[in-house]
XYZ file of C-alpha atoms in Angstrom:
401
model
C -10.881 -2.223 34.925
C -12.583 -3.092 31.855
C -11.148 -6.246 29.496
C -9.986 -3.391 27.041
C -8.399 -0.801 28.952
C -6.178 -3.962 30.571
C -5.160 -4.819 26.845
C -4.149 -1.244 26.136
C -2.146 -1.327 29.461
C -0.334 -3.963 27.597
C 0.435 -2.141 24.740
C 1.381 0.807 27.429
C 3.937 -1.472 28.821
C 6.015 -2.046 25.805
C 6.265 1.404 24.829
C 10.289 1.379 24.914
C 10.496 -1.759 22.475
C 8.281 -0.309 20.077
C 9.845 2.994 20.198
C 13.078 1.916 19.810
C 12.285 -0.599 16.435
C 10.723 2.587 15.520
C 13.975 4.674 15.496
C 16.268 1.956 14.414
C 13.964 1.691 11.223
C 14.272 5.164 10.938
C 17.174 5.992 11.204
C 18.175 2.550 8.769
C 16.117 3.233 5.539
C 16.426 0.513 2.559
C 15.068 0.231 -0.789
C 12.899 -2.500 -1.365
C 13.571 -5.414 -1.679
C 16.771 -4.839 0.756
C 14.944 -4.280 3.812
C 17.303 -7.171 5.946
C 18.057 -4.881 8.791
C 14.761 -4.255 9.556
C 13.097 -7.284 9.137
C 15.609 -8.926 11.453
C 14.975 -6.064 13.735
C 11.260 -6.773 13.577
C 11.786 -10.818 13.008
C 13.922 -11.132 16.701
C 11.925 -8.933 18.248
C 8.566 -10.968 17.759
C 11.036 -14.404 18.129
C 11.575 -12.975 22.094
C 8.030 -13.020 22.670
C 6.971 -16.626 21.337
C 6.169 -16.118 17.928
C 7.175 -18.449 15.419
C 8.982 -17.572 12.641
C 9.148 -17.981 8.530
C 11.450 -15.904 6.393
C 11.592 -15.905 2.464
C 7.844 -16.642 1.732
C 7.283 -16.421 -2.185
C 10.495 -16.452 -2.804
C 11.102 -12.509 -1.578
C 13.965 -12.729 0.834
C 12.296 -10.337 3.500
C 8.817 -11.311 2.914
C 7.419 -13.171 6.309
C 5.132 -14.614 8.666
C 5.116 -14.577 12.513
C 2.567 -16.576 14.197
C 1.657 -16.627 17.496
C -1.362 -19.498 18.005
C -2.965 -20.857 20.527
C -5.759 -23.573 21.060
C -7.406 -25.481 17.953
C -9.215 -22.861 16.686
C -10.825 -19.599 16.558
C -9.919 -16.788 14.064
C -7.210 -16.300 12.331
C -6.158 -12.704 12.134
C -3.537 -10.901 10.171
C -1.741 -7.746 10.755
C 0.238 -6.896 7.931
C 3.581 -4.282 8.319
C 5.613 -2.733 5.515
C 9.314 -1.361 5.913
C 10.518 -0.084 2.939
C 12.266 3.629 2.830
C 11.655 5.742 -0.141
C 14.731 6.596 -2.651
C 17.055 9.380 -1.430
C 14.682 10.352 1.052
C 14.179 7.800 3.909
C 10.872 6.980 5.292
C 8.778 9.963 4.103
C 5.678 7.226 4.323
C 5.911 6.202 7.620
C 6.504 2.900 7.520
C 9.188 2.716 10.670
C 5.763 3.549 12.710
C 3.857 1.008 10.976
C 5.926 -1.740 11.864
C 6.293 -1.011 15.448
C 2.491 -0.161 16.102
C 1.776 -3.649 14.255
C 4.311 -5.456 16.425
C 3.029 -3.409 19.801
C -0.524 -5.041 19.184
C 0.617 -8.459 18.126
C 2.685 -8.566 21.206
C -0.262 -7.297 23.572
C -2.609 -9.722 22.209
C -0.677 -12.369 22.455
C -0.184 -12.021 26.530
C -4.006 -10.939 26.573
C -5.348 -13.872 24.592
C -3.762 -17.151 26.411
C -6.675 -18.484 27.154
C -8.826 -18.193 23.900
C -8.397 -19.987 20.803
C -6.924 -17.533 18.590
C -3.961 -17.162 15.603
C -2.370 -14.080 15.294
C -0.411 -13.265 12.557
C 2.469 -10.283 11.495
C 2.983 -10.299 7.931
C 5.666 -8.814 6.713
C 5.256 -7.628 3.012
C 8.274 -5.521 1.293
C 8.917 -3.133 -1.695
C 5.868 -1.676 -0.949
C 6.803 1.660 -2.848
C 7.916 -0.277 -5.641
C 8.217 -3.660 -7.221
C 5.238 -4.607 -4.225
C 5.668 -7.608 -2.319
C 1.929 -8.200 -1.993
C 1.489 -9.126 -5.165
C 3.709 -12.750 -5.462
C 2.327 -13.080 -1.912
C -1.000 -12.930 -3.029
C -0.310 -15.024 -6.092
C 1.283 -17.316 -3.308
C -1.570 -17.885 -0.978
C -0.673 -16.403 1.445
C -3.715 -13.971 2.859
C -6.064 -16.689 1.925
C -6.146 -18.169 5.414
C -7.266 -15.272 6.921
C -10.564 -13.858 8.703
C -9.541 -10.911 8.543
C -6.765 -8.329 7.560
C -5.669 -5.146 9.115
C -3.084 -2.197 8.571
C -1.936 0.822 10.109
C -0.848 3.875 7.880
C 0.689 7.488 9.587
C -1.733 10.464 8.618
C -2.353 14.020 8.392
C -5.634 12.667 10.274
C -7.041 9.678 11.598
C -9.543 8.084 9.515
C -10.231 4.457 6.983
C -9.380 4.240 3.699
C -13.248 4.503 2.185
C -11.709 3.515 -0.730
C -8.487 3.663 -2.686
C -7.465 4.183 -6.856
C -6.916 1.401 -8.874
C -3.751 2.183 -11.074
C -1.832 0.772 -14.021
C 2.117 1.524 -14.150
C 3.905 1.635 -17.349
C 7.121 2.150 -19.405
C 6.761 3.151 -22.388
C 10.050 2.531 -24.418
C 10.691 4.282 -28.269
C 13.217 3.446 -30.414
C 13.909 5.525 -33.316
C 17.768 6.015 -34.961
C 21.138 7.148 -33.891
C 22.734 9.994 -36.556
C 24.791 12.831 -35.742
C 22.166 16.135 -34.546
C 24.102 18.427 -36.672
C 26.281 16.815 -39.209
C 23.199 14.348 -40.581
C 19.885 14.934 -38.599
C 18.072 14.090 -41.763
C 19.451 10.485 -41.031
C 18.243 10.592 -37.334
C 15.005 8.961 -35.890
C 14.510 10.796 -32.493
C 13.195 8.145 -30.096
C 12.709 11.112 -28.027
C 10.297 12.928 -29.762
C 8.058 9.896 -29.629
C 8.239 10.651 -25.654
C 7.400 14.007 -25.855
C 4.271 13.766 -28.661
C 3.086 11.016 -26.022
C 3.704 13.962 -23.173
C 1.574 16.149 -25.217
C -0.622 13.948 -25.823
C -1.570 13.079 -22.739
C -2.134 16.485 -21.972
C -4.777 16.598 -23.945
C -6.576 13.038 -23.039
C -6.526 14.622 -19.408
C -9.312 17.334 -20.440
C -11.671 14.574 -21.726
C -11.763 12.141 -18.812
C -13.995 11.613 -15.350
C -12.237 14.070 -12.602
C -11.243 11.209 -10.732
C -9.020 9.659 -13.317
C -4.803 10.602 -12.661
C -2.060 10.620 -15.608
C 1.192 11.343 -14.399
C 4.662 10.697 -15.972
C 8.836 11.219 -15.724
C 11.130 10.842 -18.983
C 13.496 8.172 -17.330
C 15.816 7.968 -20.673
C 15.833 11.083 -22.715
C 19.169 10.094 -24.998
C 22.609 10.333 -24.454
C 24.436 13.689 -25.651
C 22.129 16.920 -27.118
C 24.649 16.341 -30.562
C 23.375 12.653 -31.013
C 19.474 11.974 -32.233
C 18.573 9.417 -29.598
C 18.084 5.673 -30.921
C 16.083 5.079 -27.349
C 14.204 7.360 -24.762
C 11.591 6.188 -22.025
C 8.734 7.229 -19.923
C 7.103 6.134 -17.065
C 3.589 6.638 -16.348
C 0.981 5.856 -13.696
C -2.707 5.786 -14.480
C -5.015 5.813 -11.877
C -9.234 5.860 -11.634
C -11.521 4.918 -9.009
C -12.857 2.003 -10.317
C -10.594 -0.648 -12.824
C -13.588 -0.985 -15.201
C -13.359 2.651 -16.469
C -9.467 2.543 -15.994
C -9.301 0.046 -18.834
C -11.283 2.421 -20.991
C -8.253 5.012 -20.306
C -5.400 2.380 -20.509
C -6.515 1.663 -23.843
C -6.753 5.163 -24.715
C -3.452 6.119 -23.238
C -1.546 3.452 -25.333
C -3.023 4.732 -28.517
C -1.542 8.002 -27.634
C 1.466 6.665 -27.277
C 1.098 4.431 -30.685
C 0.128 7.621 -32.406
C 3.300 9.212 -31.305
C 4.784 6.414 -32.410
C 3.093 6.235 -35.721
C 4.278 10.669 -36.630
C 7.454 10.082 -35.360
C 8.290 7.458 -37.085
C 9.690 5.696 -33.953
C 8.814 2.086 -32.569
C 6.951 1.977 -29.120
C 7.152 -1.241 -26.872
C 4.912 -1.243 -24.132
C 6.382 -2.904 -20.660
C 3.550 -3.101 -17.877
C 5.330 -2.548 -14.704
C 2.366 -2.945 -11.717
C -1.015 -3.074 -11.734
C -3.144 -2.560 -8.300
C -7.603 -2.953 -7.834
C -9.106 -0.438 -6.025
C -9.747 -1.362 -2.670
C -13.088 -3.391 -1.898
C -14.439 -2.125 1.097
C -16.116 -3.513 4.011
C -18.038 -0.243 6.215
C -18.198 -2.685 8.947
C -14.785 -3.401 9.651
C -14.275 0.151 9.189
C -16.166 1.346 11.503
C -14.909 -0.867 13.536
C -11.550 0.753 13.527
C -12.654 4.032 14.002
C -14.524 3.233 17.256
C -11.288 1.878 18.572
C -9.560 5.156 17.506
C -11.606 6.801 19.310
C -11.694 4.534 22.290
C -8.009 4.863 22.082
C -7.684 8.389 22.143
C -6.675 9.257 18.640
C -6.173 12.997 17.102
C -7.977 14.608 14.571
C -10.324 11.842 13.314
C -12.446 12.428 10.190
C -13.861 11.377 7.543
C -12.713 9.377 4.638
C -10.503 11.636 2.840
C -11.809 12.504 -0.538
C -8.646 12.494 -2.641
C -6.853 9.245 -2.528
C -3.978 7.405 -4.518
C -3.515 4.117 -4.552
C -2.086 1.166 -1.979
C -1.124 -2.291 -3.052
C -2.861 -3.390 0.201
C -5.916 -3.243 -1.991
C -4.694 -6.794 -3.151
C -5.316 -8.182 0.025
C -8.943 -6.925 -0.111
C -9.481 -8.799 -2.601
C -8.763 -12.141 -0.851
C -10.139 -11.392 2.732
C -11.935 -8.359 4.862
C -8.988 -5.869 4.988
C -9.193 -2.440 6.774
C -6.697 0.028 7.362
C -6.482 2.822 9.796
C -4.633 5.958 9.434
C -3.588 8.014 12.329
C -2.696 11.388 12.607
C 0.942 12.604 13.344
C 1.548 15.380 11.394
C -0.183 18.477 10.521
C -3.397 18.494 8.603
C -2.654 18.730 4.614
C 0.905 17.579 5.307
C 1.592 15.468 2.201
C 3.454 12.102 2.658
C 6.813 11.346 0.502
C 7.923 14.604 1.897
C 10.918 15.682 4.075
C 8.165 16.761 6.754
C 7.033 13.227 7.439
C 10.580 11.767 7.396
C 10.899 14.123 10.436
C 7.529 13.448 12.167
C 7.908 9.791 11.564
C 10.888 10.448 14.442
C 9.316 12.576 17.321
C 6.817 12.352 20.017
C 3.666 12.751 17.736
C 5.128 9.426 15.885
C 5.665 7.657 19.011
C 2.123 8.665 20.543
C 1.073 7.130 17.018
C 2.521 4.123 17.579
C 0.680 3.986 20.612
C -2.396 5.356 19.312
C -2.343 2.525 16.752
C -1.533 -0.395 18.474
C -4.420 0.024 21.026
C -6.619 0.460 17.613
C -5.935 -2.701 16.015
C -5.678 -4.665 19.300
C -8.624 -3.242 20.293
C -9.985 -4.359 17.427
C -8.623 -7.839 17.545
C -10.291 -8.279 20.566
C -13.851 -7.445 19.479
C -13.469 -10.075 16.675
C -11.940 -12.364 19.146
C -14.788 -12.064 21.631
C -17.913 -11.201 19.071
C -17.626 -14.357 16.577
C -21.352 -12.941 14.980
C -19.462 -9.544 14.418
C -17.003 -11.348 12.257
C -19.480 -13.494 10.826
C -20.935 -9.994 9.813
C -18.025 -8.301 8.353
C -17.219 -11.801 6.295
C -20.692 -11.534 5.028
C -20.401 -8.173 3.994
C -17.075 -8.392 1.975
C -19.064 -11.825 0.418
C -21.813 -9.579 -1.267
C -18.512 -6.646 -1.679
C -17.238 -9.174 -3.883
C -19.977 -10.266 -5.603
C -21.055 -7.423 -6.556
C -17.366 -6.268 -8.164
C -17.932 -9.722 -9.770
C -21.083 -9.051 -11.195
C -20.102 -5.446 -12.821
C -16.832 -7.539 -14.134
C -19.103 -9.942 -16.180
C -21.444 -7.063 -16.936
C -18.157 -5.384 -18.861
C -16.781 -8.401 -20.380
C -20.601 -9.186 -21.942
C -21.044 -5.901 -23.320
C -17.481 -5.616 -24.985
């Protein structure tokens, strides 16, 4: 039996641990942020098997790192896991899966690998639906280390993320003037039709941008009472476009649309950036990399890139290090995430076979980096010339402005 087929034998073998932090994630959603079950779910689990453990990294309380190291050197590879449910719906995203495919091939390399010099890392990185944990941990330091990154993401198919949206997040926030709707509207500033001309507005920027480029907005603070002109009303908005140089060109255009519905309102708009994510930087290597252990590993339903994308905050990472991500299938094709049909799926047989499916991927994976040091070398040089080349078209923009 081949070196590989032993390691997925390994992952084989701990199919009941990984199912069952699979379900208990499940069927325990939390926000995040307030993930604490699951990370010490995940935490002890990966404490049982030798890893060492740190909780709290920069300062997020279920933010962590569990390393399992052995020798002097060799490469240091991290597998990164998110846990976070979604609001009044659970985990529509998958991320119960995630965790327990991540921990079912740090586990199997780490009985595989005793006798090379190797670190293996889980990462742990919350909130990612939300505030995104990535970002203080990137701020932190704390991919920098790394030869390499790698992710596992549930799918309508199996395939690599070719490339992802960069996105801008924002609230916009009017004020105007409180007055009584009926009695003395004539005294009222309606914060609230600021948020609507800015709806409107935006309606119409939409017709004169690239097709790849995403507005999309929910009033979040519309007033109080329909008799009472509201003093405040809010909006949130996500802007998203394939590439951040040409996103800046809508940002800016987006916020005069919203100071222009400040300006015939007569309101005051205030401006709060909430999140901001890069596209990802890709590296085809280590993609295809992951896709020939997909298929090695028996995977469903593996395609192409997928042409539509949103956005990930793993594309932080990317940034920092070669990062890859694999998606694998486990519910039907052109099933949308965030819905009631994944929270199901994430809890069946396709989601366990998933697990499976993905674990052998990325230790698969692991191992070919582990054992081909000039393959590594490769995909490091490639992300080197990724970079400088997103460098290069940064300083091209910044000269020409």
């Amino acid at each position: 039996m081949d070196e590989k087929s032993v390691l997925f034998n390994e992952v084989e073998s701990l199919s009941d641990v990984l199912f069952s932090i699979s379900d208990y994630i499940h069927d325990n959603p939390e926000l995040g942020n307030e993930e604490f079950k699951a990370v010490q779910k995940i935490t002890e689990t990966l404490g049982n098997y030798g890893f060492t453990i740190e909780k709290g990294i920069a300062g997020l309380e279920t933010a962590f790192i569990a390393t399992y190291k052995n020798g002097l050197g060799g490469p240091v590879i991290g597998l990164l896991c998110e846990y976070d449910a979604l609001m009044d719906l659970g985990h529509g995203c998958g991320h119960n899966l995630q965790s327990a495919s991540v921990l079912g091939a740090a586990i199997a390399l780490s009985r595989h690998l005793s006798h090379k010099d190797v670190t293996i890392q889980v990462i742990g990185t919350p909130a990612e639906e939300t505030t995104s944990g990535k970002i203080p941990m990137a701020n932190g330091g704390y991919f920098d280390h790394l030869d390499v990154a790698l992710m596992m993401h549930g799918g309508d198919r199996t395939t690599v993320d070719g490339r992802s949206l960069a996105v801008d997040n924002f609230e916009f926030e009017f004020i105007g003037k409180e007055s009584h709707a009926a009695v003395a509207p004539e005294q009222g500033i309606s914060a609230l039709d600021g948020v609507l001309m800015t709806f409107n507005g935006m309606e119409y920027l939409r017709e004169h941008v690239r097709t790849d480029v995403r507005i999309h907005g929910i009033i979040t603070d519309g007033g109080k009472a329909p008799n009472i002109v509201p003093k405040r009303a809010t909006a949130k908005f996500s802007v998203r476009a394939k590439d951040r140089k040409y996103l800046n060109e809508v940002v800016e255009r987006v916020f005069n649309v919203a100071k222009g519905a400040a300006l015939a309102t007569g309101t005051k708009v205030i401006i709060h950036t909430l999140k901001s994510l890069e596209n990802k930087l890709n590296v085809q290597s280590l993609n295809d990399l992951l896709l020939e252990n997909a298929h090695f590993s028996g995977a469903k339903n593996i395609t192409p890139p997928r042409e539509r994308t949103g956005s990930t905050d793993f594309s932080i990472v990317t940034h920092r290090v070669p990062g890859a991500c694999i998606r694998v299938s486990f519910v039907p094709y052109g099933t949308s995430n965030h819905t009631e049909e994944w929270v199901k799926a994430s809890k069946s047989s396709d989601g366990n076979e998933a697990i499976l499916v993905a674990a052998k991927t990325l230790s698969g994976t692991c191992l070919d980096l582990v054992y081909s040091p000039e393959l590594l070398d490769r995909i490091k040089a490639e992300f080197i010339v990724a970079k400088q080349t997103l460098e290069s078209s940064s300083e091209e923009l910044v000269s020409t402005n």
